[in-house]
Structure formats: C-alpha cells, structure tokens
Tab-separated table of C-alpha atoms in Angstrom:
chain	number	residue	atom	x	y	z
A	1	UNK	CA	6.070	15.280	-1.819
A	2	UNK	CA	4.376	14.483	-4.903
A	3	UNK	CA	1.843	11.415	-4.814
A	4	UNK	CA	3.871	10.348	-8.213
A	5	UNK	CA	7.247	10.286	-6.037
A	6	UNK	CA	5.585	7.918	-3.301
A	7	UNK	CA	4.299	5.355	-5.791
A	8	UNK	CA	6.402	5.269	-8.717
A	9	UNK	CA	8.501	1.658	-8.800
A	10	UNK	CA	11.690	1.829	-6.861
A	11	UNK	CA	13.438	-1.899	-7.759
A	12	UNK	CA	15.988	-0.983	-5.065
A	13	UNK	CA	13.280	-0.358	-2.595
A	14	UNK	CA	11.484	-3.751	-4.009
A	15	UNK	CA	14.177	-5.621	-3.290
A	16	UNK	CA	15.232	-4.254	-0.028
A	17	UNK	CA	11.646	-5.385	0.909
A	18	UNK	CA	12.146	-8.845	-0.803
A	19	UNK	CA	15.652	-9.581	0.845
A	20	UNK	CA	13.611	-8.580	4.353
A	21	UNK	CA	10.923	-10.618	3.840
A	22	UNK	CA	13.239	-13.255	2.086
A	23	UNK	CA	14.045	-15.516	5.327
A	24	UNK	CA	10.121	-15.430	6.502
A	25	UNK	CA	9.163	-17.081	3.026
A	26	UNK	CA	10.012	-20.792	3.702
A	27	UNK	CA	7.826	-20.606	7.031
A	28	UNK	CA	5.398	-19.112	4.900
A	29	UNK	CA	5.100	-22.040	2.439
A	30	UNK	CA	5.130	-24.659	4.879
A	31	UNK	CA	2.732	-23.033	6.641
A	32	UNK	CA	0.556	-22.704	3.714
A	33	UNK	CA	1.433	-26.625	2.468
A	34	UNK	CA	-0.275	-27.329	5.879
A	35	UNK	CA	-2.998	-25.442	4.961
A	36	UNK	CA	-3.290	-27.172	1.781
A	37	UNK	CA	-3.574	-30.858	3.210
A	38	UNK	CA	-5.585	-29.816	5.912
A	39	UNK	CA	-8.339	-28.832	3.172
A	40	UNK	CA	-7.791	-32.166	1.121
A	41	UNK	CA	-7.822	-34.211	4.456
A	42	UNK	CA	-11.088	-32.620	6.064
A	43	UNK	CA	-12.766	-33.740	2.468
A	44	UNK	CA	-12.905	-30.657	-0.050
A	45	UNK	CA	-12.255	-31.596	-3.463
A	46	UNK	CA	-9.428	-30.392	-5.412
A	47	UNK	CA	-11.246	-28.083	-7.592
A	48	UNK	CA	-12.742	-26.116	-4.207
A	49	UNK	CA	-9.255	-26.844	-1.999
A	50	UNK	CA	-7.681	-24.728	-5.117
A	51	UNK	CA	-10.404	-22.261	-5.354
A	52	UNK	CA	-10.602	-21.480	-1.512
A	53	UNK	CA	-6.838	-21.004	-1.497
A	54	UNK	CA	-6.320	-18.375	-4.401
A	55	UNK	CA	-9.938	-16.671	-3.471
A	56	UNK	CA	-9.634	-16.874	0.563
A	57	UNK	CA	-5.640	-16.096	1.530
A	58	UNK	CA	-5.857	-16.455	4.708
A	59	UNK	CA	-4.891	-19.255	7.116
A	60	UNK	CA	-5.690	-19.243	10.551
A	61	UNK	CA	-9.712	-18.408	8.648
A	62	UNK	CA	-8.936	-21.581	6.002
A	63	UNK	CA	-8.711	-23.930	9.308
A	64	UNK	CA	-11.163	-22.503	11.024
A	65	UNK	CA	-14.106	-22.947	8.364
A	66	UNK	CA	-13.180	-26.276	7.372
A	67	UNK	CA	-14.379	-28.459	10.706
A	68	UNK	CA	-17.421	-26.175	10.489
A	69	UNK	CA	-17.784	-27.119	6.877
A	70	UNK	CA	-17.705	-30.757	7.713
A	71	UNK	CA	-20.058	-30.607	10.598
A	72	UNK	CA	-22.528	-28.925	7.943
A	73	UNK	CA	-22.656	-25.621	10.230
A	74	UNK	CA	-24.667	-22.455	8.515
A	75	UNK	CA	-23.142	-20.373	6.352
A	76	UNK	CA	-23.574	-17.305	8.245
A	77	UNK	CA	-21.797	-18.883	11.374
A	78	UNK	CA	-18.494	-19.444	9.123
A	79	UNK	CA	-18.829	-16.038	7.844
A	80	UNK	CA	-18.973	-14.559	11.178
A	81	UNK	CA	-16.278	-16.756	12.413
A	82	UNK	CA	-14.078	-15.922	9.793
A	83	UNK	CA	-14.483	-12.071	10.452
A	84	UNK	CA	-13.714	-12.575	14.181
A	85	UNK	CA	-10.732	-14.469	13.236
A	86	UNK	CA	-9.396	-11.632	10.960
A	87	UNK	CA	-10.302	-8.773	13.471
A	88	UNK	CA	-6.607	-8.663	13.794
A	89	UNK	CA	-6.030	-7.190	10.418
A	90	UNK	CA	-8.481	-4.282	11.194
A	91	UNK	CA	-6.331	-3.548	13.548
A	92	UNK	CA	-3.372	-3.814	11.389
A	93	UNK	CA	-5.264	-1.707	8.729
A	94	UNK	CA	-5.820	1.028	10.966
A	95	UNK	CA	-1.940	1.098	11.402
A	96	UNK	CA	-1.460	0.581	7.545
A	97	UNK	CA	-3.812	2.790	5.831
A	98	UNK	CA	-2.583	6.466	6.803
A	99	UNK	CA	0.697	5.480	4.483
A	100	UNK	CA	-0.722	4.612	1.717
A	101	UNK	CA	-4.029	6.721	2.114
A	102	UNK	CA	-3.260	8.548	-1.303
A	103	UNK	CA	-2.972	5.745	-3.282
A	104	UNK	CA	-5.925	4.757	-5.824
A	105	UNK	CA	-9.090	2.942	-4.139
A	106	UNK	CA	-8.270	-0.505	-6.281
A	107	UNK	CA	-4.336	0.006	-5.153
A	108	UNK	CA	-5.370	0.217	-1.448
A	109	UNK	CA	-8.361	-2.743	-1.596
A	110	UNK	CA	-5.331	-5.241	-3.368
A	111	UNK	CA	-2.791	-4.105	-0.918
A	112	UNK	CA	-4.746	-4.276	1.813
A	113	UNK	CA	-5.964	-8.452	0.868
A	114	UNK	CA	-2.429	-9.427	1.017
A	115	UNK	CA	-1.352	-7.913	3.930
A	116	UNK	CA	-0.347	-11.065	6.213
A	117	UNK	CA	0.860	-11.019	9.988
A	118	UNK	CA	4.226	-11.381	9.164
A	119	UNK	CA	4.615	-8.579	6.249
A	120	UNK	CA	2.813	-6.015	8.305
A	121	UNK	CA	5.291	-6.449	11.450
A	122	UNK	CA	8.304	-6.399	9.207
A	123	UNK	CA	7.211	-3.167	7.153
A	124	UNK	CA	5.585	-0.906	10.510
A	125	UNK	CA	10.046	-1.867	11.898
A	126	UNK	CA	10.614	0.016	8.585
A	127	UNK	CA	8.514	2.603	8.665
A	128	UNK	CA	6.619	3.170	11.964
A	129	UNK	CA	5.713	6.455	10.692
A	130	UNK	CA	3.149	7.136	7.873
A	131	UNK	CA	4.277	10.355	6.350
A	132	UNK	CA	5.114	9.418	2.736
A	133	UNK	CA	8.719	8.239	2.033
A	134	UNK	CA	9.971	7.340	-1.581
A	135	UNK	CA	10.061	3.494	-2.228
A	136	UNK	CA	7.441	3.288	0.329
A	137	UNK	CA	5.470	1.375	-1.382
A	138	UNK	CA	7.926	-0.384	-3.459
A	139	UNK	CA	9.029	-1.748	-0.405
A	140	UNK	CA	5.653	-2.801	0.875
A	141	UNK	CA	5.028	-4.641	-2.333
A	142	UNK	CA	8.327	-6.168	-1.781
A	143	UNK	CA	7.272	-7.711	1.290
A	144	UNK	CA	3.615	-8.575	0.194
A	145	UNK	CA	3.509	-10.046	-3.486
A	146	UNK	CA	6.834	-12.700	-2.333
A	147	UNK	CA	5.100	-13.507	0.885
A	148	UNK	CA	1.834	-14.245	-0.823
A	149	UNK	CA	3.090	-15.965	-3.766
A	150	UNK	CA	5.255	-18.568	-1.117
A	151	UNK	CA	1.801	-18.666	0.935
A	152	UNK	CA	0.203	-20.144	-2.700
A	153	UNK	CA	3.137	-22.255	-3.729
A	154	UNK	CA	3.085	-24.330	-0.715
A	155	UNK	CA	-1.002	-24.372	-0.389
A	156	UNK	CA	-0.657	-25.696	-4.002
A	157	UNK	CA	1.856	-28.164	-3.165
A	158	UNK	CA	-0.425	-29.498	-0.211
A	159	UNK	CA	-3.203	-29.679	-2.085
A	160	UNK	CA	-1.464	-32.056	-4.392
A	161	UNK	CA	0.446	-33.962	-1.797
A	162	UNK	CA	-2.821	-34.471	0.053
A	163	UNK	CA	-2.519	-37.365	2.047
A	164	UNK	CA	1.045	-38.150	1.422
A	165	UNK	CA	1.929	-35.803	4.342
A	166	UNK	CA	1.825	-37.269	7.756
A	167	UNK	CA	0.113	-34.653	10.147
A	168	UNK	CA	2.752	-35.872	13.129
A	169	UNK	CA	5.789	-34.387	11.172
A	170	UNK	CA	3.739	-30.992	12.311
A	171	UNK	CA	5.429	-28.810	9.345
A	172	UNK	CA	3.178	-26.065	10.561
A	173	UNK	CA	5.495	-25.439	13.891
A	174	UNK	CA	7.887	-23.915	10.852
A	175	UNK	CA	5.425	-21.217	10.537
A	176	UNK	CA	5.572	-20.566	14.579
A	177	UNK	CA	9.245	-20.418	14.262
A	178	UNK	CA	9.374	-18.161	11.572
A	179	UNK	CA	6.974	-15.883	13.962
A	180	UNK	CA	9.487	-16.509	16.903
A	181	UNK	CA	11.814	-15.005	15.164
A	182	UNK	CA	9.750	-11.622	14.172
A	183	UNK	CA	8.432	-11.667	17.422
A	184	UNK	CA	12.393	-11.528	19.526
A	185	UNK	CA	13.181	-8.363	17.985
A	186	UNK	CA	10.225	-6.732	18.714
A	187	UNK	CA	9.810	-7.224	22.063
A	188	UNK	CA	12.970	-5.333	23.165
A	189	UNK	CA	11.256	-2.495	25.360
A	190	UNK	CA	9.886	-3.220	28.913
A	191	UNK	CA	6.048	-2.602	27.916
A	192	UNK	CA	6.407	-4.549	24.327
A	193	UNK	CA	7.161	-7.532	26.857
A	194	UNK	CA	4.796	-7.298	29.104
A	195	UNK	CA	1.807	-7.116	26.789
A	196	UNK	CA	3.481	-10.217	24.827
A	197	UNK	CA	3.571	-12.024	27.556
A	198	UNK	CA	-0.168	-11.181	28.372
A	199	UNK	CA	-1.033	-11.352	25.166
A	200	UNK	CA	-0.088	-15.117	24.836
A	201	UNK	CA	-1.349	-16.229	28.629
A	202	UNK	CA	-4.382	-14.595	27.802
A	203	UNK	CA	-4.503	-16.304	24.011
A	204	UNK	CA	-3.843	-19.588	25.882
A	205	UNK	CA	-6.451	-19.666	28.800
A	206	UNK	CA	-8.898	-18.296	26.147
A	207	UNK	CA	-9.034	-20.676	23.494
A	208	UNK	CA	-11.616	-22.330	24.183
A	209	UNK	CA	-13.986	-19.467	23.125
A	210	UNK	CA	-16.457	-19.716	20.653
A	211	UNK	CA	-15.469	-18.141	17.392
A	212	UNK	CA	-11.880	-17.614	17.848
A	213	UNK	CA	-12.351	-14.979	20.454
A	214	UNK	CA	-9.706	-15.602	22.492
A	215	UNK	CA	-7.148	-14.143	19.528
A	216	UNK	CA	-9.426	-11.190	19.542
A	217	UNK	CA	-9.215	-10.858	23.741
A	218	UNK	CA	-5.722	-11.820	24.016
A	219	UNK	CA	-4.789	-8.973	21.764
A	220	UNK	CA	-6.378	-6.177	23.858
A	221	UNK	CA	-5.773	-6.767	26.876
A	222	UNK	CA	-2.108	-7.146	25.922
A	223	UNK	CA	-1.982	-3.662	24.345
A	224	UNK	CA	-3.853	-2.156	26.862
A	225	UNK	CA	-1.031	-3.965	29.621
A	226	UNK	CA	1.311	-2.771	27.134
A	227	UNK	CA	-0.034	0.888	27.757
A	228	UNK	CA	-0.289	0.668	31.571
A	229	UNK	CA	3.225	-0.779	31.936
A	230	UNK	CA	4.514	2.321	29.598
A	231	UNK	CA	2.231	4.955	31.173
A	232	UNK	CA	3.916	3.862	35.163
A	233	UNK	CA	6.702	4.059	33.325
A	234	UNK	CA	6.944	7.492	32.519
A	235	UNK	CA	5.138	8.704	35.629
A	236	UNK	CA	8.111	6.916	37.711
A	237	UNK	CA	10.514	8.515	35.699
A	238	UNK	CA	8.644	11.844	36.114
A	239	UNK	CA	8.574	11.484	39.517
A	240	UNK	CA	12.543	10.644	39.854
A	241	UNK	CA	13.210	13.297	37.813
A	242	UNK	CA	11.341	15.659	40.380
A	243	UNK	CA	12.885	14.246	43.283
A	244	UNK	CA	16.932	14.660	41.877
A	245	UNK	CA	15.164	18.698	41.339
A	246	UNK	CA	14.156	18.691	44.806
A	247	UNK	CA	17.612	17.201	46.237
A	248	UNK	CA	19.284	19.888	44.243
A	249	UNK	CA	17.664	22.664	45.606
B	1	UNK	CA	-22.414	-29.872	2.279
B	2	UNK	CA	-23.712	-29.449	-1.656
B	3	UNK	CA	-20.324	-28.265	-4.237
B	4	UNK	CA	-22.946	-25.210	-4.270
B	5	UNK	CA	-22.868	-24.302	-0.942
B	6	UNK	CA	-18.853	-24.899	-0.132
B	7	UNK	CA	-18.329	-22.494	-3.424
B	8	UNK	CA	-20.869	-20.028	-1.303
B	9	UNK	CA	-18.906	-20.542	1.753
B	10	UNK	CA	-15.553	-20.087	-0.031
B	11	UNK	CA	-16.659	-16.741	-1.510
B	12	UNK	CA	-18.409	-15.384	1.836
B	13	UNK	CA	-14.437	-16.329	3.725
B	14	UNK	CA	-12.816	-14.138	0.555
B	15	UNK	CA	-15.363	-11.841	1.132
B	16	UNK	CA	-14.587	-11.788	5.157
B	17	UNK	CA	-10.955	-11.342	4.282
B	18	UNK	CA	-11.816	-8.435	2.326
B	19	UNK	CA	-13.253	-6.757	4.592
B	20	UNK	CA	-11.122	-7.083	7.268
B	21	UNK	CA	-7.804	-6.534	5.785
B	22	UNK	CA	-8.897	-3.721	2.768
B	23	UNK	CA	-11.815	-2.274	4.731
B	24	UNK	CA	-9.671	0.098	6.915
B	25	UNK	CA	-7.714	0.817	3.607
B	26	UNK	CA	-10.444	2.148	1.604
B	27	UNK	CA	-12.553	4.369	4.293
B	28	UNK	CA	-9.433	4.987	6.821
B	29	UNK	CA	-8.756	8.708	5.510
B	30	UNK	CA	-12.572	9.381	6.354
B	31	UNK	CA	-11.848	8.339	10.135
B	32	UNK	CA	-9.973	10.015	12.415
B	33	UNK	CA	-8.495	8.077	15.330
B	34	UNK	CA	-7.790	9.329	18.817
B	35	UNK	CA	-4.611	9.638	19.765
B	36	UNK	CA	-4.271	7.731	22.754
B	37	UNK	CA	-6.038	4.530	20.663
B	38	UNK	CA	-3.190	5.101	18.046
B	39	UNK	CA	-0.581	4.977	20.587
B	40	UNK	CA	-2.038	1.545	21.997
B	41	UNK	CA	-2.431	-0.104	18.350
B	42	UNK	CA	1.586	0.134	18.067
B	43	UNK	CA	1.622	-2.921	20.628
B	44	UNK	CA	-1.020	-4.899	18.588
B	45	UNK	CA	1.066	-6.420	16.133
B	46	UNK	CA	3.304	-7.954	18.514
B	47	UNK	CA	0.842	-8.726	21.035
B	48	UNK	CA	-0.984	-10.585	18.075
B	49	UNK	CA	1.701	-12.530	16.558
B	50	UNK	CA	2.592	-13.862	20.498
B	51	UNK	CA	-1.450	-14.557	20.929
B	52	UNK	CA	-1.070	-16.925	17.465
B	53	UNK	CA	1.741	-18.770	18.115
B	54	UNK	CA	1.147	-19.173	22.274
B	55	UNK	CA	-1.576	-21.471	21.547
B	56	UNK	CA	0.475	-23.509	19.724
B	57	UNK	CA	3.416	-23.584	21.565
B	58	UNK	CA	1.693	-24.631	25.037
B	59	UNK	CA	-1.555	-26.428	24.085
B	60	UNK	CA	-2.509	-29.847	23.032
B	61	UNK	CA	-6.085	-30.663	22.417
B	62	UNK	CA	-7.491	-27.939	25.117
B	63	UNK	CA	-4.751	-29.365	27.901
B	64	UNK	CA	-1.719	-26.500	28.660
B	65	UNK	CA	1.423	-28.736	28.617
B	66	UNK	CA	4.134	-26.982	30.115
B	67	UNK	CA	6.603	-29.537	30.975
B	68	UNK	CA	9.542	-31.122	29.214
B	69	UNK	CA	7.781	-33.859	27.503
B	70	UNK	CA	6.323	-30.734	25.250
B	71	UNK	CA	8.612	-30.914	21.827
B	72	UNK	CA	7.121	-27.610	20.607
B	73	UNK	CA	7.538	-25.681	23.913
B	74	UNK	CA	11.660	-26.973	24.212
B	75	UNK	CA	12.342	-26.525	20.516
B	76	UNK	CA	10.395	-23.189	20.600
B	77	UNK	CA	12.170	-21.680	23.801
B	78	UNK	CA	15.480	-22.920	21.781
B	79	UNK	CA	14.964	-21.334	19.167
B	80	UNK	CA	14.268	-17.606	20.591
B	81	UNK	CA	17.777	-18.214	22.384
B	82	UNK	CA	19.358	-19.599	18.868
B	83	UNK	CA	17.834	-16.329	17.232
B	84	UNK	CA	18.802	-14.063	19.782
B	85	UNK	CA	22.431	-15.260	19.512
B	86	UNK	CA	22.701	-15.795	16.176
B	87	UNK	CA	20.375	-13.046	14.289
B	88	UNK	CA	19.717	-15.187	11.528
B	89	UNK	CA	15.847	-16.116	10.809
B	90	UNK	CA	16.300	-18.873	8.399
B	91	UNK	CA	18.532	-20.919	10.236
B	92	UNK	CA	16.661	-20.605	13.503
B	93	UNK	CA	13.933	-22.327	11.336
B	94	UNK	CA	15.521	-25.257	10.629
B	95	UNK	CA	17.248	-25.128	13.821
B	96	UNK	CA	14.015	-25.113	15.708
B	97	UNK	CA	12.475	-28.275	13.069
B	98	UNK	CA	15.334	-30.201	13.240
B	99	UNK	CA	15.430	-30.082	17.229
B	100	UNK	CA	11.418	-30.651	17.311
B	101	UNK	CA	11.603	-33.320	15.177
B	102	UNK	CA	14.472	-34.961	17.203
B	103	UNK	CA	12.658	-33.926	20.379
B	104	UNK	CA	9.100	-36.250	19.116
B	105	UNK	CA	11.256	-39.052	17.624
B	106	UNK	CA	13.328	-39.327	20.667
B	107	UNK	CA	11.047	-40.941	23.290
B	108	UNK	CA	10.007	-43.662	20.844
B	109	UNK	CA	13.500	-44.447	19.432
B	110	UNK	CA	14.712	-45.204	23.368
B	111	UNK	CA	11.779	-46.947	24.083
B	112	UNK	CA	13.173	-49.386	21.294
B	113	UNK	CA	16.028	-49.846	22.914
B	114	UNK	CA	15.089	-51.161	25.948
C-alpha cells in the first residue's frame, strides 16, 4: 500500500475513532478538572497551573511533581520522577510505533505526546496488528486529538474553579471508572486476567516506592505472569492433545 | 520555589513526556524487538491500566482497605458488574459516581438520625 493511502484523512475513519473514544471523554475531563485544582490548591499560580497543563499533558506526572514542587525538591529529582512515572508509555510506544513508522518524524513526535492510557488501549482492540490499514491513522487521530482536547477543557475548568471544588466529592474516581470500563473487556482470556490481577496486587503492595516504581514493577511482573499463565497453557493443551493421539492408537 | 524555577520544572516534565511517549516513535524503526518481548508487551496495556486504578480503588493514605466501609472499592466492584451487564461505558460512569457518592454520604446522613 501506498504511504499516501495510510495517511490521507478518512472523516469516516475519524469519526469511527471519535464515537469510540466518545464515552471515555467525560472521565477524561473530570479527571483532568482534578488535575487542574490539585495544581491551584498545592500553590502554583494561574499563569504556571495553565502553562504546565497545555506544555506537560500528562496526569498521573502533573500530581506527582507538584508535592515535590512544594517541598522545594531538586529539579533533577522531578525530572527523573516524572520519566519513571511515564515508563508506561515506552512501553506503549514500542506497541505503537511499527504502525505508524512511515509517517513523517514531526507526525510521529505529535502523535506520540498525546497518546494517553486510555486512547492507546482502545486503538491496539482496533488494530492489534501494525501492517498499514487505510483510515489507520484517521482513526488514531480520532481517538487522540478528542481525548486530549477533553483532558484540557476540564484542566482549564479546574484551574479556574480552584478552590471552589471540595476534594471529598473525589471527581477523580470518574476517571477510574472510565478505566474500569476499558479494562472489563480486555481481560476476557485466562492469562489477560491473571496478569491484571497481579498487576494491581503488585501496584498496591508497591506503592510506597520511591519514584512511582511500583507502576513500573506492577506492570512487569503482570506481563511476565501473563506470559507464564499462557505459555502452561499451551503446553497443557499440547500435552492433551498428545495423550487423545496416544488413546487412539 | 522562584516563578523561574517552576517554569524550569514545567518544561523539564514536557520534556519527560516527550520522551517517553514520542521517543519510541521517532527511533522505533531503527530497533528491532525480539519476538518473545513483543508477545509479552500485548499484556502491558492492560496490566497497566489495572496497576493505575488498583491503587486507588484499595488504598487510603498507605493503609489497604478492603472492607465494606471502602466507597471506592463497593462502587468500583459495582460498576465492572453494571458494565459487564449493560455494555455501556458512559452510564457505568455515572452509575459508579452516583453509587460512590451515596456510598460516602450514607454513614454520616444515618448518623444524623440517631
């Protein structure tokens, strides 16, 4: 297929993406009004609240830096915290990147900064493989440009609510919910359950590591149970399948 | 912190996102990946998404609560059964607030009545 094919707009794909992303978006923009208070409550003025969310985009990094802002930590440590935090999405880029590998250098670095948790898991149920498919990236930008500009909309709105919004009404358990609901679907095979499952003990009796870690840990050792559990799997199988040979003979 | 330094801090996290997220993106066709590693990273993003919202679900300042006093934990288990029945993403949202918010309220508002 011709590179042309693969990137020229497709509204239909566009929208297809929009409508899939479409009932994530309101988790989205609580979660990111949380984000937006939490900034204005821990002390950063309006100007840098606004500036951190349009130049930083990303969340669970936001919330992270801003008690280590306050308690006047060094620079570096926030920087390497943040990376830690994201490690995640160099896993998700790994996954990403062979689709849209043809794709011009500033296409692929834009792409690539608004790829969120949420927009990744919906497009790889699309299109777990990354041979090129028309609308491909229509699609993708379907998902991505919505999700972000929700994400924004409700930061905004936080920042100007500030400290109208009670922290107990705990709008952030939206965004959880809105993950719940990714997260059902995709956990329909025997190994995709068992490293969830891992994955969140793990994420839970880790979190009080330094830096976020415990995301990072929790997330391998529930793909590598994930693996295990599949690789028994198919040996069992292999092995019935030998014995009903056997019995025949 | 100086407004300098905060700015310097803002632009080393957009800087952090950037490489994390476009890194892969931009060098990735220069990389080959085994395999075997490729076949493991299809369980990451699930595995991550359950290792974000876990925390939140079950903890409460560093202490796992897992009994029924926890609003998040009831209106979260709720809310994978609403979605599993009812397929629709939205309204499990609301679902799921509605209960939690019910679920915190609750203890004080029969506390008032007593």
């Amino acid at each position: 297929m011709r590179d042309q094919d693969f990137a020229t707009h497709d509204a239909a794909a566009w929208r297809d993406g929009f409508r899939t992303g479409l009932p994530t978006l309101f988790g989205i923009g609580a979660w990111g009004l949380v984000v937006g208070v939490a900034m204005i409550k821990s002390g950063l003025t309006m100007p840098q609240a606004m500036g951190m969310t349009l130049l930083v985009f990303a969340g669970s990094a936001q919330l992270a830096a801003l008690p280590l802002i306050a308690a006047n930590a060094p620079i570096w440590v926030i920087f390497v915290t943040a990376l830690v935090i994201n490690l995640r999405f160099v896993i998700f880029s790994v996954l990403l990147a062979p689709h849209f590998a043809s794709l011009p250098w500033h296409k692929r670095l834009g792409l690539g900064f608004v790829s969120g948790d949420i927009s990744v898991a919906l497009y790889l149920q699309r299109y777990p493989d990354p041979e090129p498919a028309p609308g491909k990236v229509s699609f993708l930008k379907g998902l991505l440009y919505p999700n972000c500009a929700a994400w924004q909309i409700g930061s905004v709105i936080g920042i100007f609510l500030g400290n109208a919004v009670p922290t107990e009404w705990g709008l952030g358990f939206a965004g959880t919910l809105a993950i719940v609901c990714i997260l059902v679907p995709m956990v329909a095979s025997r190994p995709a359950l068992c490293g969830v499952l891992v994955a969140a003990a793990v994420s839970v009796l880790a979190a009080g590591l330094p830096y976020k870690l415990g995301l990072l840990a929790a997330v391998v050792v529930g793909m590598g149970t994930a693996m295990i559990v599949e690789e028994t799997g198919d040996k069992l199988r292999a092995r019935r399948q030998e014995n009903r040979k056997a019995d025949h003979v | 912190m100086s407004d300098l330094e905060i700015w310097i801090v803002i632009v080393s996290l957009a800087i952090a996102t950037a490489i994390t997220r476009s890194g892969f993106w931009l060098v990735g066709h220069k990389v080959t990946i085994p395999k075997r590693v490729q076949e493991m990273l299809r369980y990451a993003p699930s595995c991550a998404l359950a290792a974000i919202i876990a925390p939140d679900l079950l903890l409460d300042g560093g202490t796992i609560h897992l009994e029924l006093a926890n609003a998040k934990l009831i209106a979260g288990i709720a809310s994978v059964a609403w979605f599993a029945w009812r397929r629709r993403m939205l309204e499990t949202i609301v679902f799921g607030m509605l209960l939690f918010t019910a679920l915190r309220l609750l203890p004080g508002l029969l506390h008032s009545y007593q």
